[in-house]
Amino acid sequence: MEKECSIQTEKQKDIQENEESVQEKKEIKKEPLYVMRETVSEKDMVKEASLKYASKRQGEYTLEDYYALPDDQRVELIDGVIYDMAAPNMAHQTAATEITFQLKNYINSHGGKCFAYSAPVDVQLDCDDRTMVQPDVLVICDRDKIIKRCVYGAPDLVIEILSPSSERKDLTIKLAKYIGAGVREYWVIDLRLEKVIVYDIEHNCRTAIYGMDKHVPVQIFGGDCQISFAGIMEMVRSILNSPEPDENE
């Protein structure tokens, strides 16, 4: 199934304006950023409250603010807007790790010069001070983009695994950012629906949707590399269907 992915990016402005409006309402109530995480410690709250970015509006934050956050608080900075990131669950982490493993195996077995990473890895996508993202999986083929503190510039392949809190961002805001920054290929994985959406940005943004019963070809490698999801989904289903422990036992 193919369609143009550029259509979805037209919605991005409306969605971002709506999100900025919500953020403005929160700021009117003078809610500090740390209330977004109930698990942040008292010590971290004090640290955050003292930062100068605490009085800024969404859209005005920079890398200085990003690096001033506590190390254990995961966020992304996109066009000056700070987005909180929940820790990935075990199904999410399992899928990301296994996909990265398959990509590394292919690259190494073919004597490739690319590198595959899984989160957390900082990506200074636009090479400016207003955006820093952390894709779930990424492939870099230009070694000059790998510097000490981050990936500096657009990766060749980016993969995001949807979660309830990231779905809108991954399918709209990040899609538009990756297209604009020059990412060659972008995957969005929905573990619940067992679907993979592939945006072949390099080739007129062609879009294909695959079921998890298929081998999904990686276009930046000419389709020769194919990710098998059969084993991945067997583990993921086991995790998703596992019972929660009884804390009273």
Short mmCIF file of C-alpha atoms in Angstrom, two decimals:
data_model
loop_
_atom_site.label_atom_id
_atom_site.label_comp_id
_atom_site.label_asym_id
_atom_site.label_seq_id
_atom_site.Cartn_x
_atom_site.Cartn_y
_atom_site.Cartn_z
CA MET A 1 0.00 0.00 0.00
CA GLU A 2 1.59 3.31 -1.08
CA LYS A 3 0.66 6.95 -0.65
CA GLU A 4 2.31 10.36 -0.46
CA CYS A 5 3.67 11.12 3.01
CA SER A 6 3.81 14.87 2.40
CA ILE A 7 0.04 15.12 2.95
CA GLN A 8 0.40 14.34 6.63
CA THR A 9 2.93 17.11 7.16
CA GLU A 10 0.34 19.74 6.23
CA LYS A 11 -1.40 18.97 9.52
CA GLN A 12 1.71 19.68 11.50
CA LYS A 13 1.26 23.45 11.74
CA ASP A 14 -2.29 23.16 13.10
CA ILE A 15 -1.27 20.49 15.60
CA GLN A 16 1.78 22.42 16.77
CA GLU A 17 -0.24 25.64 17.11
CA ASN A 18 -2.78 23.73 19.21
CA GLU A 19 -0.03 22.27 21.39
CA GLU A 20 1.57 25.69 21.84
CA SER A 21 -1.83 27.07 22.85
CA VAL A 22 -2.16 24.32 25.48
CA GLN A 23 1.33 25.11 26.73
CA GLU A 24 0.49 28.83 26.97
CA LYS A 25 -2.52 28.01 29.13
CA LYS A 26 -0.30 25.94 31.39
CA GLU A 27 2.13 28.83 31.69
CA ILE A 28 -0.67 31.20 32.65
CA LYS A 29 -1.32 28.85 35.56
CA LYS A 30 2.43 29.08 36.30
CA GLU A 31 2.90 25.35 36.26
CA PRO A 32 6.63 24.52 36.30
CA LEU A 33 8.00 22.06 33.76
CA TYR A 34 8.71 19.43 36.36
CA VAL A 35 5.00 18.78 37.09
CA MET A 36 4.97 16.80 33.82
CA ARG A 37 6.73 13.98 35.70
CA GLU A 38 5.26 12.81 38.98
CA THR A 39 8.36 10.74 39.71
CA VAL A 40 10.82 13.66 39.69
CA SER A 41 12.50 13.91 43.06
CA GLU A 42 12.29 16.95 45.35
CA LYS A 43 15.98 17.60 44.70
CA ASP A 44 15.40 17.70 40.93
CA MET A 45 12.40 20.01 41.37
CA VAL A 46 14.54 22.52 43.22
CA LYS A 47 17.22 22.28 40.55
CA GLU A 48 14.74 22.81 37.74
CA ALA A 49 12.94 25.66 39.46
CA SER A 50 16.22 27.56 39.66
CA LEU A 51 16.97 27.31 35.94
CA LYS A 52 16.48 30.43 33.88
CA TYR A 53 14.47 28.51 31.26
CA ALA A 54 11.69 28.06 33.87
CA SER A 55 10.33 31.49 32.89
CA LYS A 56 10.52 30.87 29.13
CA ARG A 57 7.63 30.09 26.84
CA GLN A 58 7.44 26.94 24.74
CA GLY A 59 9.19 27.70 21.48
CA GLU A 60 11.94 29.73 23.19
CA TYR A 61 14.03 26.93 24.69
CA THR A 62 17.55 26.20 23.44
CA LEU A 63 20.26 23.58 23.86
CA GLU A 64 21.47 25.48 26.92
CA ASP A 65 18.14 24.68 28.58
CA TYR A 66 18.21 21.10 27.28
CA TYR A 67 21.64 20.41 28.80
CA ALA A 68 20.63 22.10 32.08
CA LEU A 69 17.96 19.45 32.74
CA PRO A 70 18.68 16.66 35.26
CA ASP A 71 20.37 13.67 33.62
CA ASP A 72 17.51 11.34 34.54
CA GLN A 73 14.82 13.45 32.85
CA ARG A 74 14.30 12.39 29.24
CA VAL A 75 13.05 15.10 26.91
CA GLU A 76 13.33 16.15 23.29
CA LEU A 77 13.78 19.70 22.06
CA ILE A 78 12.05 20.43 18.75
CA ASP A 79 12.00 23.96 17.34
CA GLY A 80 12.39 25.42 20.81
CA VAL A 81 9.60 23.30 22.33
CA ILE A 82 10.44 20.81 25.10
CA TYR A 83 8.58 17.49 24.91
CA ASP A 84 8.67 15.12 27.86
CA MET A 85 9.55 11.48 27.08
CA ALA A 86 8.35 8.59 29.19
CA ALA A 87 10.77 5.72 29.73
CA PRO A 88 10.15 3.00 27.10
CA ASN A 89 8.37 -0.14 28.26
CA MET A 90 9.91 -3.58 27.84
CA ALA A 91 8.10 -4.38 24.57
CA HIS A 92 9.29 -1.08 23.09
CA GLN A 93 12.87 -1.63 24.27
CA THR A 94 12.93 -5.24 23.04
CA ALA A 95 11.84 -4.22 19.54
CA ALA A 96 14.36 -1.38 19.34
CA THR A 97 17.23 -3.60 20.53
CA GLU A 98 16.43 -6.44 18.13
CA ILE A 99 16.03 -4.14 15.12
CA THR A 100 19.37 -2.48 15.91
CA PHE A 101 20.98 -5.92 16.22
CA GLN A 102 19.73 -6.96 12.76
CA LEU A 103 20.92 -3.69 11.21
CA LYS A 104 24.37 -4.07 12.79
CA ASN A 105 24.63 -7.66 11.59
CA TYR A 106 23.86 -6.63 8.03
CA ILE A 107 26.30 -3.71 8.06
CA ASN A 108 29.12 -5.78 9.58
CA SER A 109 28.58 -8.79 7.30
CA HIS A 110 28.75 -6.56 4.22
CA GLY A 111 31.78 -4.58 5.30
CA GLY A 112 29.68 -1.45 5.58
CA LYS A 113 30.85 1.85 7.00
CA CYS A 114 27.51 2.79 8.57
CA PHE A 115 26.71 2.67 12.28
CA ALA A 116 23.43 1.58 13.89
CA TYR A 117 22.42 2.89 17.31
CA SER A 118 19.44 2.57 19.63
CA ALA A 119 18.26 5.21 22.10
CA PRO A 120 19.28 7.14 24.02
CA VAL A 121 21.43 8.97 21.48
CA ASP A 122 21.23 12.74 21.08
CA VAL A 123 20.73 13.90 17.48
CA GLN A 124 21.28 17.60 16.76
CA LEU A 125 19.08 17.27 13.72
CA ASP A 126 19.24 20.78 12.22
CA CYS A 127 22.73 21.63 13.50
CA ASP A 128 21.23 24.57 15.39
CA ASP A 129 20.50 25.23 19.07
CA ARG A 130 16.72 24.74 18.89
CA THR A 131 16.36 21.01 18.16
CA MET A 132 17.72 17.84 19.78
CA VAL A 133 15.89 14.54 19.28
CA GLN A 134 16.42 10.97 20.49
CA PRO A 135 15.16 8.48 17.88
CA ASP A 136 14.52 4.89 19.00
CA VAL A 137 16.83 3.51 16.29
CA LEU A 138 19.06 5.29 13.79
CA VAL A 139 21.66 4.55 11.14
CA ILE A 140 24.48 6.97 10.31
CA CYS A 141 26.61 6.44 7.21
CA ASP A 142 28.59 9.71 7.36
CA ARG A 143 31.12 9.22 10.16
CA ASP A 144 31.86 12.95 10.27
CA LYS A 145 28.39 13.42 11.79
CA ILE A 146 29.35 11.34 14.83
CA ILE A 147 30.95 13.66 17.36
CA LYS A 148 31.69 13.27 21.05
CA ARG A 149 28.42 14.60 22.47
CA CYS A 150 25.89 13.66 19.78
CA VAL A 151 25.06 12.92 16.17
CA TYR A 152 25.47 16.27 14.43
CA GLY A 153 23.10 16.37 11.46
CA ALA A 154 20.48 14.14 9.88
CA PRO A 155 20.80 10.33 10.16
CA ASP A 156 20.30 8.24 7.02
CA LEU A 157 17.62 6.03 8.62
CA VAL A 158 15.43 6.88 11.61
CA ILE A 159 13.01 4.45 13.28
CA GLU A 160 10.44 5.47 15.90
CA ILE A 161 8.31 2.98 17.86
CA LEU A 162 4.92 4.44 18.73
CA SER A 163 3.71 4.82 22.28
CA PRO A 164 0.45 6.48 23.38
CA SER A 165 2.33 9.61 24.46
CA SER A 166 4.44 9.91 21.28
CA GLU A 167 2.02 8.92 18.51
CA ARG A 168 1.00 12.42 17.43
CA LYS A 169 4.54 13.74 17.63
CA ASP A 170 6.07 10.83 15.68
CA LEU A 171 3.46 10.88 12.90
CA THR A 172 3.34 14.65 12.35
CA ILE A 173 5.92 16.88 13.98
CA LYS A 174 8.85 14.47 13.72
CA LEU A 175 7.87 13.34 10.23
CA ALA A 176 8.01 16.95 9.04
CA LYS A 177 11.31 17.56 10.84
CA TYR A 178 12.96 14.46 9.41
CA ILE A 179 11.82 15.31 5.88
CA GLY A 180 13.07 18.88 6.22
CA ALA A 181 16.41 17.88 7.75
CA GLY A 182 17.31 15.44 4.97
CA VAL A 183 16.74 12.06 6.62
CA ARG A 184 16.71 9.54 3.76
CA GLU A 185 14.28 7.02 5.25
CA TYR A 186 11.87 7.05 8.20
CA TRP A 187 10.04 4.13 9.80
CA VAL A 188 7.15 4.32 12.25
CA ILE A 189 6.41 1.05 14.05
CA ASP A 190 3.07 0.33 15.72
CA LEU A 191 3.53 -2.74 17.94
CA ARG A 192 -0.13 -2.79 18.95
CA LEU A 193 -1.45 -2.91 15.37
CA GLU A 194 1.62 -4.86 14.21
CA LYS A 195 2.31 -2.49 11.31
CA VAL A 196 5.40 -0.74 9.95
CA ILE A 197 5.02 2.50 7.98
CA VAL A 198 8.04 3.18 5.78
CA TYR A 199 8.58 6.70 4.41
CA ASP A 200 11.13 6.47 1.58
CA ILE A 201 11.94 10.16 1.75
CA GLU A 202 14.89 9.90 -0.62
CA HIS A 203 12.66 8.62 -3.43
CA ASN A 204 9.86 11.20 -3.61
CA CYS A 205 8.67 10.31 -0.11
CA ARG A 206 7.03 7.07 -1.24
CA THR A 207 5.16 5.44 1.61
CA ALA A 208 4.52 1.74 2.19
CA ILE A 209 2.78 -0.11 5.02
CA TYR A 210 3.94 -3.60 6.01
CA GLY A 211 2.50 -6.21 8.33
CA MET A 212 4.78 -7.79 10.92
CA ASP A 213 4.57 -11.09 9.03
CA LYS A 214 6.65 -9.54 6.25
CA HIS A 215 10.35 -8.88 5.90
CA VAL A 216 10.66 -5.09 5.70
CA PRO A 217 13.32 -3.89 3.21
CA VAL A 218 15.67 -1.07 4.21
CA GLN A 219 15.69 1.33 1.27
CA ILE A 220 18.97 3.09 2.12
CA PHE A 221 20.62 -0.30 1.48
CA GLY A 222 18.74 -0.82 -1.78
CA GLY A 223 16.30 -3.26 -0.16
CA ASP A 224 19.06 -5.86 0.23
CA CYS A 225 18.87 -5.56 4.01
CA GLN A 226 15.50 -6.80 5.29
CA ILE A 227 14.33 -6.68 8.89
CA SER A 228 12.50 -9.81 10.04
CA PHE A 229 9.80 -9.09 12.60
CA ALA A 230 8.64 -12.67 13.23
CA GLY A 231 10.99 -13.34 16.13
CA ILE A 232 10.68 -9.79 17.42
CA MET A 233 6.90 -9.96 17.59
CA GLU A 234 6.98 -13.35 19.30
CA MET A 235 8.91 -11.74 22.15
CA VAL A 236 6.82 -8.56 22.07
CA ARG A 237 3.51 -10.45 22.25
CA SER A 238 4.80 -12.47 25.19
CA ILE A 239 5.70 -9.25 27.01
CA LEU A 240 2.45 -7.48 26.18
CA ASN A 241 0.37 -10.47 27.32
CA SER A 242 2.33 -11.09 30.50
CA PRO A 243 0.36 -10.65 33.75
CA GLU A 244 1.29 -7.90 36.15
CA PRO A 245 2.81 -9.22 39.40
CA ASP A 246 0.54 -9.34 42.42
CA GLU A 247 2.11 -6.88 44.84
CA ASN A 248 0.14 -8.42 47.70
CA GLU A 249 1.87 -11.77 47.35
#
